[in-house]
Amino acid sequence: MSSVPASTSVPRDGAATGIALFLGALVLFAAYDAFAKQMVAHYAPAVVNLGRYTAIGALALVLLLRHGDLRLWRQPHQKLLSARSVSLAIVATCFMTALVTMPLAEATAIYFTAPLIMVALSPWLLGERVGRAQWTAVLLGFVGMLCIVRPGGSLPLVGTLLMAVSAVCYAIFQVLTRKLSGLVPAPVQFAHMALACLVVTNIPVLFMPHVQLPPWPEMALLVAGGAVSGCAQLLLLAAFRRVGAATLAPLNYVQLLLAVLISTLWFQRPPDALALVGMALIAVAGMYLARARRPG
């Protein structure tokens, strides 16, 4: 999922390229989530995040150098920037920790309720009016989530709660990104986020003194995995320069389909029938809301 602001209209060939780039980003995000799920079985989530945000931090530095201003502390709207960055850092911490016990498909589905939560928060945080049809879609999506995390189900409670916190914080991140749209350059937002995530996601290590960094070949593998996630971010930026966010948003749910396939084929954890119904409801609700937000 992305929260990059919508762009203006572009030529049809540019739109096709943008859609292809966006789908490529989703494939890389799904691949990284699978990689992370595999890695947290062997390393602490904070260590996996360290590898990820070391790579993304290096990428952010390159973008800042091209932007020409490294002084993150001199940028305007510091409170909003900090709140946005810390929100995503909480997302990263909760998501990675939840993956220790949560099946990938169900974890991804709960995460994909973030756009629904964003719509629910819009009247209070953005002053936007939400119509009856949009509220119906939000409720439909939350019914879908209840189908996945139903009481008495097999999902671990702690992992489910962590994913719910991750979805709420990602919704807040999206709201703050919209507030900052046009106010702070994208490279500055990206670098601010990378630095915050690098610091905040490793705070748990302070309370886990037994955690040690893996040998350098394994650490290099974690950084390489993080580079895949960073490349996905670059593809997103390139896609949103060509196609509006409202056009691309419904395609986000391709990643949910990929998560189901990976969970089933790689981890041998297929969702049950009721969970699949819940995922379908979340996808339908999210795509309806994305379509409703399109101009015209």
CSV table of C-alpha atoms in Angstrom, one decimal:
chain,number,residue,atom,x,y,z
A,1,MET,CA,0.0,0.0,0.0
A,2,SER,CA,1.1,3.5,-0.7
A,3,SER,CA,0.1,6.9,0.4
A,4,VAL,CA,1.8,9.0,-2.2
A,5,PRO,CA,-0.6,11.8,-3.3
A,6,ALA,CA,-2.5,11.6,-6.5
A,7,SER,CA,-0.8,13.0,-9.6
A,8,THR,CA,-2.3,14.8,-12.6
A,9,SER,CA,-3.4,13.1,-15.7
A,10,VAL,CA,-0.8,11.5,-17.9
A,11,PRO,CA,-0.5,10.1,-21.4
A,12,ARG,CA,-2.0,6.6,-21.9
A,13,ASP,CA,1.5,5.1,-22.5
A,14,GLY,CA,2.8,6.7,-19.4
A,15,ALA,CA,-0.2,5.3,-17.5
A,16,ALA,CA,0.5,1.8,-18.7
A,17,THR,CA,4.1,2.1,-17.6
A,18,GLY,CA,3.0,3.4,-14.2
A,19,ILE,CA,0.7,0.5,-13.7
A,20,ALA,CA,3.4,-1.9,-14.7
A,21,LEU,CA,5.8,-0.3,-12.2
A,22,PHE,CA,3.2,-0.4,-9.5
A,23,LEU,CA,2.5,-4.1,-10.0
A,24,GLY,CA,6.3,-4.7,-9.9
A,25,ALA,CA,6.4,-2.9,-6.6
A,26,LEU,CA,3.6,-5.0,-5.2
A,27,VAL,CA,5.5,-8.2,-6.2
A,28,LEU,CA,8.6,-7.0,-4.5
A,29,PHE,CA,6.7,-6.0,-1.3
A,30,ALA,CA,5.0,-9.5,-1.2
A,31,ALA,CA,8.4,-11.1,-1.8
A,32,TYR,CA,9.9,-9.1,1.1
A,33,ASP,CA,7.1,-10.0,3.4
A,34,ALA,CA,7.7,-13.6,2.6
A,35,PHE,CA,11.4,-13.2,3.2
A,36,ALA,CA,10.7,-11.4,6.5
A,37,LYS,CA,8.3,-14.2,7.6
A,38,GLN,CA,11.1,-16.7,6.9
A,39,MET,CA,13.8,-14.6,8.7
A,40,VAL,CA,11.8,-13.9,11.9
A,41,ALA,CA,11.8,-17.6,12.5
A,42,HIS,CA,15.6,-17.4,13.0
A,43,TYR,CA,16.3,-13.8,14.1
A,44,ALA,CA,14.7,-11.2,16.4
A,45,PRO,CA,12.2,-8.9,14.5
A,46,ALA,CA,14.3,-5.9,15.5
A,47,VAL,CA,17.4,-7.5,13.8
A,48,VAL,CA,15.4,-8.0,10.6
A,49,ASN,CA,14.2,-4.4,10.7
A,50,LEU,CA,17.8,-3.3,11.3
A,51,GLY,CA,18.7,-4.9,8.0
A,52,ARG,CA,15.7,-3.5,6.2
A,53,TYR,CA,16.1,0.1,7.3
A,54,THR,CA,19.9,0.1,6.9
A,55,ALA,CA,19.3,-0.5,3.2
A,56,ILE,CA,16.4,1.9,3.0
A,57,GLY,CA,18.4,4.5,4.9
A,58,ALA,CA,21.2,4.3,2.4
A,59,LEU,CA,18.7,4.7,-0.4
A,60,ALA,CA,17.2,7.7,1.4
A,61,LEU,CA,20.6,9.3,1.7
A,62,VAL,CA,21.1,9.0,-2.1
A,63,LEU,CA,17.7,10.6,-2.7
A,64,LEU,CA,18.6,13.4,-0.3
A,65,LEU,CA,21.9,14.0,-2.0
A,66,ARG,CA,20.0,14.3,-5.3
A,67,HIS,CA,17.5,16.7,-3.6
A,68,GLY,CA,20.4,18.8,-2.5
A,69,ASP,CA,19.5,19.4,1.2
A,70,LEU,CA,20.6,17.0,3.9
A,71,ARG,CA,19.4,19.2,6.8
A,72,LEU,CA,16.3,17.2,7.9
A,73,TRP,CA,16.1,19.2,11.1
A,74,ARG,CA,15.7,22.5,9.2
A,75,GLN,CA,12.6,21.4,7.2
A,76,PRO,CA,9.2,22.9,7.9
A,77,HIS,CA,6.3,21.0,9.7
A,78,GLN,CA,8.6,19.0,11.9
A,79,LYS,CA,5.8,17.9,14.2
A,80,LEU,CA,3.8,16.5,11.4
A,81,LEU,CA,6.9,14.9,9.9
A,82,SER,CA,7.9,13.3,13.2
A,83,ALA,CA,4.4,12.0,13.8
A,84,ARG,CA,4.2,10.5,10.3
A,85,SER,CA,7.7,8.9,10.6
A,86,VAL,CA,7.0,7.5,14.1
A,87,SER,CA,3.6,6.1,12.9
A,88,LEU,CA,5.4,4.1,10.2
A,89,ALA,CA,8.1,3.0,12.6
A,90,ILE,CA,5.4,1.6,14.9
A,91,VAL,CA,3.9,-0.2,11.9
A,92,ALA,CA,7.2,-1.8,11.1
A,93,THR,CA,7.8,-2.9,14.7
A,94,CYS,CA,4.3,-4.3,15.1
A,95,PHE,CA,4.1,-6.0,11.7
A,96,MET,CA,7.5,-7.7,12.0
A,97,THR,CA,6.8,-8.9,15.5
A,98,ALA,CA,3.4,-10.2,14.5
A,99,LEU,CA,4.9,-12.2,11.7
A,100,VAL,CA,6.6,-14.4,14.3
A,101,THR,CA,3.3,-16.1,15.0
A,102,MET,CA,0.8,-14.9,12.4
A,103,PRO,CA,0.2,-16.6,9.1
A,104,LEU,CA,1.3,-14.3,6.3
A,105,ALA,CA,-2.1,-14.2,4.5
A,106,GLU,CA,-4.1,-13.3,7.6
A,107,ALA,CA,-1.6,-10.8,8.7
A,108,THR,CA,-1.6,-9.0,5.3
A,109,ALA,CA,-5.4,-9.0,5.2
A,110,ILE,CA,-5.6,-7.3,8.6
A,111,TYR,CA,-3.0,-4.8,7.5
A,112,PHE,CA,-5.1,-4.0,4.4
A,113,THR,CA,-7.9,-2.6,6.6
A,114,ALA,CA,-5.8,0.5,6.9
A,115,PRO,CA,-7.5,2.4,4.0
A,116,LEU,CA,-10.9,1.6,5.7
A,117,ILE,CA,-9.6,3.0,9.0
A,118,MET,CA,-8.3,6.1,7.2
A,119,VAL,CA,-11.7,6.8,5.8
A,120,ALA,CA,-13.2,6.3,9.3
A,121,LEU,CA,-10.7,8.8,10.7
A,122,SER,CA,-11.1,11.4,7.8
A,123,PRO,CA,-14.0,13.4,9.3
A,124,TRP,CA,-12.0,14.1,12.5
A,125,LEU,CA,-8.4,14.4,11.2
A,126,LEU,CA,-9.0,15.8,7.7
A,127,GLY,CA,-12.4,17.4,8.1
A,128,GLU,CA,-13.7,15.4,5.1
A,129,ARG,CA,-17.3,14.3,4.7
A,130,VAL,CA,-17.9,10.6,4.6
A,131,GLY,CA,-21.1,9.5,2.9
A,132,ARG,CA,-23.4,6.7,3.8
A,133,ALA,CA,-22.1,4.5,1.0
A,134,GLN,CA,-18.6,4.9,2.2
A,135,TRP,CA,-19.5,4.1,5.8
A,136,THR,CA,-21.2,1.0,4.5
A,137,ALA,CA,-18.0,0.0,2.7
A,138,VAL,CA,-16.0,0.6,5.9
A,139,LEU,CA,-18.4,-1.5,7.9
A,140,LEU,CA,-18.3,-4.3,5.3
A,141,GLY,CA,-14.5,-4.3,5.5
A,142,PHE,CA,-14.6,-4.6,9.3
A,143,VAL,CA,-17.0,-7.5,9.0
A,144,GLY,CA,-14.4,-9.1,6.8
A,145,MET,CA,-11.8,-8.5,9.4
A,146,LEU,CA,-14.0,-10.2,12.0
A,147,CYS,CA,-14.3,-13.2,9.7
A,148,ILE,CA,-10.6,-13.5,9.9
A,149,VAL,CA,-10.0,-12.8,13.6
A,150,ARG,CA,-13.2,-14.3,14.8
A,151,PRO,CA,-13.4,-15.2,18.5
A,152,GLY,CA,-12.3,-18.7,19.2
A,153,GLY,CA,-10.4,-18.9,16.0
A,154,SER,CA,-6.8,-20.2,15.7
A,155,LEU,CA,-5.0,-16.9,15.2
A,156,PRO,CA,-2.7,-15.9,18.1
A,157,LEU,CA,-4.2,-13.1,20.2
A,158,VAL,CA,-1.0,-11.1,20.6
A,159,GLY,CA,-0.1,-11.3,16.9
A,160,THR,CA,-3.6,-10.3,16.0
A,161,LEU,CA,-3.5,-7.3,18.3
A,162,LEU,CA,-0.1,-6.2,16.9
A,163,MET,CA,-1.5,-6.4,13.4
A,164,ALA,CA,-4.5,-4.3,14.4
A,165,VAL,CA,-2.2,-1.7,15.9
A,166,SER,CA,-0.1,-1.8,12.7
A,167,ALA,CA,-3.2,-1.2,10.5
A,168,VAL,CA,-4.4,1.8,12.7
A,169,CYS,CA,-0.9,3.4,12.7
A,170,TYR,CA,-0.6,2.9,8.9
A,171,ALA,CA,-4.0,4.7,8.5
A,172,ILE,CA,-2.6,7.6,10.6
A,173,PHE,CA,0.5,7.5,8.5
A,174,GLN,CA,-1.6,7.9,5.3
A,175,VAL,CA,-3.6,10.7,6.8
A,176,LEU,CA,-0.5,12.6,7.8
A,177,THR,CA,1.0,12.0,4.3
A,178,ARG,CA,-2.0,13.7,2.8
A,179,LYS,CA,-1.6,16.6,5.2
A,180,LEU,CA,2.1,17.0,4.1
A,181,SER,CA,1.4,16.6,0.4
A,182,GLY,CA,2.8,19.6,-1.4
A,183,LEU,CA,4.3,21.0,1.8
A,184,VAL,CA,7.5,18.9,2.2
A,185,PRO,CA,9.5,17.4,-0.7
A,186,ALA,CA,9.1,13.6,-1.1
A,187,PRO,CA,12.8,12.9,-0.6
A,188,VAL,CA,12.7,14.7,2.7
A,189,GLN,CA,9.7,12.8,3.8
A,190,PHE,CA,11.3,9.5,2.7
A,191,ALA,CA,14.6,10.2,4.5
A,192,HIS,CA,12.8,11.4,7.7
A,193,MET,CA,10.8,8.2,7.7
A,194,ALA,CA,13.9,6.0,7.1
A,195,LEU,CA,15.8,7.5,10.0
A,196,ALA,CA,12.9,7.3,12.4
A,197,CYS,CA,12.3,3.6,11.5
A,198,LEU,CA,15.9,2.8,11.8
A,199,VAL,CA,15.9,4.2,15.4
A,200,VAL,CA,12.5,3.3,16.7
A,201,THR,CA,12.3,-0.3,15.3
A,202,ASN,CA,15.5,-1.1,17.3
A,203,ILE,CA,14.3,0.3,20.6
A,204,PRO,CA,13.1,-3.2,21.6
A,205,VAL,CA,16.7,-4.3,21.5
A,206,LEU,CA,17.4,-2.1,24.6
A,207,PHE,CA,15.0,-4.4,26.5
A,208,MET,CA,16.3,-7.6,25.0
A,209,PRO,CA,20.0,-7.7,26.1
A,210,HIS,CA,20.4,-11.3,24.8
A,211,VAL,CA,19.8,-10.3,21.2
A,212,GLN,CA,23.0,-10.4,19.2
A,213,LEU,CA,23.6,-9.4,15.6
A,214,PRO,CA,24.1,-12.4,13.3
A,215,PRO,CA,27.4,-13.1,11.6
A,216,TRP,CA,28.1,-10.7,8.7
A,217,PRO,CA,27.0,-13.1,5.9
A,218,GLU,CA,23.6,-13.4,7.5
A,219,MET,CA,23.5,-9.7,8.2
A,220,ALA,CA,24.3,-9.0,4.6
A,221,LEU,CA,21.4,-11.2,3.6
A,222,LEU,CA,19.1,-9.2,5.8
A,223,VAL,CA,20.4,-5.9,4.3
A,224,ALA,CA,19.9,-7.4,0.8
A,225,GLY,CA,16.3,-8.2,1.7
A,226,GLY,CA,15.9,-4.7,2.9
A,227,ALA,CA,17.2,-3.5,-0.5
A,228,VAL,CA,14.4,-5.4,-2.2
A,229,SER,CA,11.9,-3.5,0.0
A,230,GLY,CA,13.8,-0.2,-0.9
A,231,CYS,CA,13.6,-1.0,-4.6
A,232,ALA,CA,9.8,-1.5,-4.2
A,233,GLN,CA,9.6,2.0,-2.7
A,234,LEU,CA,11.5,3.4,-5.7
A,235,LEU,CA,9.1,1.6,-8.1
A,236,LEU,CA,6.2,3.2,-6.2
A,237,LEU,CA,7.6,6.7,-6.5
A,238,ALA,CA,8.2,6.1,-10.2
A,239,ALA,CA,4.6,4.7,-10.7
A,240,PHE,CA,3.0,7.7,-8.9
A,241,ARG,CA,4.8,10.1,-11.0
A,242,ARG,CA,3.0,8.6,-14.0
A,243,VAL,CA,-0.4,7.6,-12.6
A,244,GLY,CA,-2.7,9.1,-10.0
A,245,ALA,CA,-3.0,7.3,-6.6
A,246,ALA,CA,-6.8,6.9,-7.0
A,247,THR,CA,-6.3,4.9,-10.2
A,248,LEU,CA,-3.6,2.7,-8.7
A,249,ALA,CA,-5.2,2.1,-5.3
A,250,PRO,CA,-7.5,-0.7,-6.3
A,251,LEU,CA,-4.5,-2.7,-7.6
A,252,ASN,CA,-3.1,-2.8,-4.1
A,253,TYR,CA,-5.2,-5.9,-3.4
A,254,VAL,CA,-3.0,-7.8,-5.9
A,255,GLN,CA,-0.6,-8.0,-3.0
A,256,LEU,CA,-3.2,-9.6,-0.8
A,257,LEU,CA,-3.7,-12.3,-3.4
A,258,LEU,CA,0.0,-12.8,-3.6
A,259,ALA,CA,0.2,-13.1,0.2
A,260,VAL,CA,-2.5,-15.9,0.1
A,261,LEU,CA,-0.6,-17.7,-2.6
A,262,ILE,CA,2.7,-17.5,-0.8
A,263,SER,CA,1.2,-18.5,2.5
A,264,THR,CA,-0.4,-21.5,0.9
A,265,LEU,CA,2.4,-22.7,-1.4
A,266,TRP,CA,5.5,-21.7,0.6
A,267,PHE,CA,4.5,-21.8,4.2
A,268,GLN,CA,1.7,-24.4,3.9
A,269,ARG,CA,-0.7,-22.2,5.9
A,270,PRO,CA,-3.7,-21.7,3.6
A,271,PRO,CA,-6.5,-19.5,5.0
A,272,ASP,CA,-9.7,-21.4,5.8
A,273,ALA,CA,-12.9,-20.7,3.9
A,274,LEU,CA,-14.3,-18.1,6.4
A,275,ALA,CA,-10.9,-16.2,6.3
A,276,LEU,CA,-11.0,-16.2,2.5
A,277,VAL,CA,-14.5,-14.7,2.7
A,278,GLY,CA,-13.2,-12.0,5.1
A,279,MET,CA,-10.3,-11.2,2.8
A,280,ALA,CA,-12.7,-10.9,-0.2
A,281,LEU,CA,-14.9,-8.5,1.8
A,282,ILE,CA,-11.9,-6.3,2.8
A,283,ALA,CA,-10.8,-6.2,-0.9
A,284,VAL,CA,-14.2,-5.3,-2.2
A,285,ALA,CA,-14.7,-2.6,0.4
A,286,GLY,CA,-11.2,-1.2,-0.2
A,287,MET,CA,-11.6,-1.2,-4.0
A,288,TYR,CA,-15.0,0.5,-3.7
A,289,LEU,CA,-13.6,3.2,-1.5
A,290,ALA,CA,-10.6,3.7,-3.9
A,291,ARG,CA,-13.0,4.1,-6.8
A,292,ALA,CA,-15.2,6.5,-4.9
A,293,ARG,CA,-12.3,8.8,-4.2
A,294,ARG,CA,-11.4,9.1,-7.9
A,295,PRO,CA,-12.0,12.5,-9.4
A,296,GLY,CA,-14.9,12.8,-11.7
